[in-house]
Coordinates of C-alpha atoms in Angstrom, one line a residue:
X1 CA -13.7 -6.3 -33.9
X2 CA -12.5 -9.6 -32.5
X3 CA -14.7 -12.6 -31.7
X4 CA -14.5 -16.0 -30.2
X5 CA -16.9 -18.8 -31.1
X6 CA -17.1 -20.9 -27.9
X7 CA -18.0 -24.6 -28.3
X8 CA -21.8 -25.0 -28.8
X9 CA -23.4 -27.2 -26.2
X10 CA -24.7 -30.5 -27.4
X11 CA -28.3 -30.9 -26.1
X12 CA -28.8 -34.1 -28.1
X13 CA -27.6 -37.6 -27.4
X14 CA -24.1 -37.9 -26.0
X15 CA -22.9 -39.7 -29.1
X16 CA -23.9 -36.6 -31.1
X17 CA -21.2 -34.4 -29.5
X18 CA -19.1 -34.6 -32.6
X19 CA -22.0 -33.0 -34.5
X20 CA -22.2 -30.0 -32.2
X21 CA -18.4 -29.6 -32.3
X22 CA -18.6 -29.7 -36.1
X23 CA -21.3 -27.1 -36.3
X24 CA -19.1 -24.8 -34.0
X25 CA -16.0 -25.4 -36.2
X26 CA -17.9 -24.7 -39.4
X27 CA -19.4 -21.4 -38.1
X28 CA -15.9 -20.4 -37.0
X29 CA -14.4 -21.2 -40.4
X30 CA -17.1 -19.1 -42.1
X31 CA -16.5 -16.1 -39.9
X32 CA -12.8 -16.4 -40.6
X33 CA -13.5 -15.5 -44.2
X34 CA -14.6 -12.0 -43.3
X35 CA -11.7 -9.5 -43.7
X36 CA -12.9 -7.0 -41.2
X37 CA -13.2 -9.5 -38.4
X38 CA -10.6 -11.1 -36.1
X39 CA -11.6 -14.6 -35.2
X40 CA -9.9 -16.6 -32.4
X41 CA -8.8 -20.0 -33.7
X42 CA -11.1 -22.9 -33.1
X43 CA -8.3 -24.8 -31.3
X44 CA -7.8 -22.0 -28.8
X45 CA -11.6 -21.7 -28.2
X46 CA -11.9 -25.4 -27.6
X47 CA -9.0 -25.4 -25.2
X48 CA -10.3 -22.5 -23.1
X49 CA -12.0 -23.3 -19.8
X50 CA -15.1 -21.2 -19.6
X51 CA -16.5 -22.6 -16.4
X52 CA -17.5 -20.1 -13.7
X53 CA -16.3 -17.1 -15.7
X54 CA -18.3 -14.0 -16.7
X55 CA -18.4 -12.8 -20.3
X56 CA -16.1 -9.9 -19.3
X57 CA -13.6 -12.4 -17.9
X58 CA -13.7 -14.4 -21.1
X59 CA -13.2 -11.2 -23.2
X60 CA -10.2 -10.2 -21.1
X61 CA -8.7 -13.7 -21.1
X62 CA -9.0 -14.1 -24.9
X63 CA -8.7 -10.5 -26.0
X64 CA -12.0 -10.4 -27.9
X65 CA -14.9 -7.9 -28.2
X66 CA -17.7 -10.4 -28.8
X67 CA -18.5 -13.9 -27.7
X68 CA -20.7 -16.2 -29.9
X69 CA -22.1 -19.2 -28.0
X70 CA -25.2 -21.4 -28.1
X71 CA -26.5 -25.0 -28.3
X72 CA -27.2 -27.7 -30.9
X73 CA -29.8 -30.4 -30.7
X74 CA -30.0 -33.1 -33.3
X75 CA -33.4 -34.9 -33.1
X76 CA -32.7 -38.0 -35.2
X77 CA -35.5 -39.5 -37.2
X78 CA -35.9 -41.0 -40.7
X79 CA -34.0 -39.5 -43.6
X80 CA -36.6 -36.7 -44.0
X81 CA -37.7 -36.3 -40.4
X82 CA -34.4 -35.6 -38.7
X83 CA -34.4 -32.1 -37.3
X84 CA -31.6 -29.8 -36.0
X85 CA -32.1 -27.0 -33.6
X86 CA -29.4 -24.3 -33.3
X87 CA -29.8 -21.5 -30.7
X88 CA -26.9 -19.0 -31.1
X89 CA -26.4 -15.8 -29.1
X90 CA -23.9 -13.0 -29.6
X91 CA -22.8 -11.1 -26.6
X92 CA -20.8 -7.8 -26.5
X93 CA -18.0 -8.1 -23.9
X94 CA -17.9 -4.4 -23.0
X95 CA -21.3 -4.2 -21.4
X96 CA -22.3 -7.9 -21.3
X97 CA -25.2 -7.2 -23.6
X98 CA -26.9 -9.8 -25.9
X99 CA -26.6 -8.1 -29.3
X100 CA -28.3 -10.8 -31.2
X101 CA -29.9 -14.2 -30.6
X102 CA -32.1 -16.5 -32.6
X103 CA -33.4 -20.0 -32.8
X104 CA -33.2 -22.2 -35.9
X105 CA -35.3 -25.3 -36.1
X106 CA -35.2 -27.1 -39.4
X107 CA -34.7 -30.4 -41.1
X108 CA -31.2 -31.9 -41.3
X109 CA -30.9 -31.0 -45.0
X110 CA -30.9 -27.3 -44.1
X111 CA -28.1 -27.5 -41.5
X112 CA -25.5 -26.0 -43.9
X113 CA -27.8 -23.1 -44.7
X114 CA -28.3 -22.6 -41.0
X115 CA -24.6 -22.4 -40.3
X116 CA -24.3 -19.7 -43.0
X117 CA -27.2 -17.7 -41.6
X118 CA -25.8 -17.8 -38.1
X119 CA -22.4 -16.5 -39.3
X120 CA -23.9 -13.8 -41.5
X121 CA -26.4 -12.6 -38.9
X122 CA -23.6 -12.4 -36.3
X123 CA -21.5 -10.4 -38.7
X124 CA -24.3 -8.0 -39.3
X125 CA -25.0 -7.6 -35.6
X126 CA -21.4 -6.5 -35.1
X127 CA -21.7 -3.8 -37.7
X128 CA -19.2 -5.4 -40.1
X129 CA -19.8 -4.8 -43.8
X130 CA -19.6 -7.9 -46.0
X131 CA -17.9 -7.7 -49.4
X132 CA -19.7 -9.7 -52.2
X133 CA -17.0 -12.4 -52.2
X134 CA -17.2 -12.7 -48.4
X135 CA -21.0 -13.1 -48.6
X136 CA -20.4 -15.8 -51.2
X137 CA -17.9 -17.6 -48.9
X138 CA -20.3 -17.4 -46.0
X139 CA -23.1 -19.0 -48.0
X140 CA -21.0 -21.7 -49.6
X141 CA -22.4 -25.2 -49.5
X142 CA -19.6 -27.8 -49.6
X143 CA -21.8 -30.8 -50.4
X144 CA -25.5 -31.6 -50.9
X145 CA -25.1 -35.1 -49.6
X146 CA -25.9 -35.0 -45.9
X147 CA -24.6 -38.5 -45.2
X148 CA -21.3 -37.4 -46.7
X149 CA -21.4 -34.3 -44.5
X150 CA -22.1 -36.3 -41.4
X151 CA -19.2 -38.6 -42.2
X152 CA -17.0 -35.6 -42.7
X153 CA -17.9 -34.2 -39.3
X154 CA -17.1 -37.6 -37.7
X155 CA -13.7 -37.6 -39.5
X156 CA -12.9 -34.2 -38.1
X157 CA -13.8 -35.2 -34.6
X158 CA -11.6 -38.3 -34.8
X159 CA -8.8 -36.4 -36.3
X160 CA -8.9 -33.8 -33.5
X161 CA -8.7 -36.5 -30.8
X162 CA -4.9 -37.1 -31.2
X163 CA -2.4 -39.3 -32.9
X164 CA -3.4 -42.8 -31.8
X165 CA -3.5 -45.2 -34.7
X166 CA -7.2 -46.0 -34.0
X167 CA -8.1 -42.3 -34.2
X168 CA -6.1 -41.7 -37.4
X169 CA -7.5 -44.8 -39.1
X170 CA -11.0 -43.9 -38.0
X171 CA -10.7 -40.4 -39.4
X172 CA -9.2 -41.8 -42.6
X173 CA -12.2 -44.2 -43.1
X174 CA -14.7 -41.5 -42.4
X175 CA -13.1 -39.0 -44.8
X176 CA -12.8 -41.7 -47.4
X177 CA -16.4 -42.7 -47.1
X178 CA -17.5 -39.0 -47.4
X179 CA -15.4 -38.6 -50.5
X180 CA -16.7 -41.8 -52.0
X181 CA -20.3 -40.5 -51.5
X182 CA -19.5 -37.1 -53.0
X183 CA -16.3 -37.1 -55.2
X184 CA -16.6 -33.3 -55.5
X185 CA -16.5 -32.7 -51.7
X186 CA -13.2 -30.9 -51.5
X187 CA -13.1 -30.6 -47.7
X188 CA -13.5 -34.3 -47.4
X189 CA -10.7 -34.9 -49.9
X190 CA -8.4 -32.5 -48.0
X191 CA -9.1 -34.4 -44.8
X192 CA -8.5 -37.7 -46.6
X193 CA -5.1 -36.4 -47.8
X194 CA -4.1 -35.3 -44.4
X195 CA -5.0 -38.7 -42.8
X196 CA -3.0 -40.5 -45.5
X197 CA -0.1 -38.3 -44.5
X198 CA -0.7 -38.9 -40.8
X199 CA -0.5 -42.6 -41.3
X200 CA 2.8 -42.0 -43.1
X201 CA 4.2 -39.4 -40.7
X202 CA 3.5 -41.5 -37.5
X203 CA 5.0 -44.6 -39.0
X204 CA 1.7 -46.5 -39.1
X205 CA 2.1 -47.1 -42.8
X206 CA 5.2 -45.9 -44.7
X207 CA 4.3 -47.4 -48.0
X208 CA 4.9 -45.3 -51.1
X209 CA 1.3 -45.9 -52.0
X210 CA 0.3 -43.7 -49.1
X211 CA 2.1 -40.7 -50.5
X212 CA 0.7 -41.3 -54.0
X213 CA -2.9 -41.4 -52.6
X214 CA -2.2 -38.4 -50.4
X215 CA -1.0 -36.3 -53.4
X216 CA -3.9 -37.4 -55.5
X217 CA -6.5 -36.4 -52.9
X218 CA -4.8 -33.1 -52.1
X219 CA -4.4 -32.1 -55.8
X220 CA -8.0 -33.0 -56.5
X221 CA -9.1 -30.8 -53.6
X222 CA -7.1 -27.9 -55.0
X223 CA -8.5 -28.5 -58.5
X224 CA -12.1 -28.5 -57.2
X225 CA -11.7 -25.6 -54.8
X226 CA -8.6 -23.5 -55.4
X227 CA -10.1 -20.8 -53.1
X228 CA -10.3 -23.2 -50.1
X229 CA -7.8 -22.9 -47.4
X230 CA -8.0 -26.6 -46.4
X231 CA -7.1 -27.7 -49.9
X232 CA -3.8 -25.8 -49.9
X233 CA -3.0 -26.9 -46.4
X234 CA -3.4 -30.5 -47.4
X235 CA -1.1 -30.1 -50.3
X236 CA 1.4 -28.2 -48.2
X237 CA 1.3 -31.1 -45.6
X238 CA 2.1 -33.5 -48.5
X239 CA 5.3 -31.6 -49.3
X240 CA 6.2 -31.3 -45.6
X241 CA 5.3 -34.6 -44.0
X242 CA 5.5 -36.7 -47.2
X243 CA 8.6 -35.3 -48.9
X244 CA 10.2 -33.5 -45.9

């Protein structure tokens, strides 16, 4: 089967839109690890204009059998009182039927486990059998430091905005802060490497130091997580953008 994960609606404060976008992206990435599932890219899903269209129209436009959508609300509080509510729903295109829906309401520290559960339950509802390594990938926790994870999501949102120097620098600072908080956070290191290279590629900073730091971050990401796609993409981007 083929599935698209449409951007989850942010029901929290407007400034938390990056958080809902990050949740959507992470669920998409986890589903993409499942061999028996075709997952439309996050970029295509974000660019698609869903307004006024039925699920069958969405399925026809995007060539998918299932649509996963939902909402995210981050109720900010103190470090231990912040809560996140995720309400996903999986719809079968053929008959516009809700195959699975749920509501997760937990403390912020459980948000990574929630993403895993949403992805795994959606896979089960579609009747796709998970291999042991795929279940492991679905349940992978990239960091236990939630502040580092929040910074990482901010970096992803800024990096996705475009190539303005302010966005590239902002993403770089967010990824660097995330990696400083958790030096074993491979995804943050991969993002940091790519932002070093964006600074170099777009002529914002052509110093040799940029390439050295980019290579260090990318190689460290590969060392920590040789199974992670983002690590190898970061290293490939070093050879392409850095060394041509």
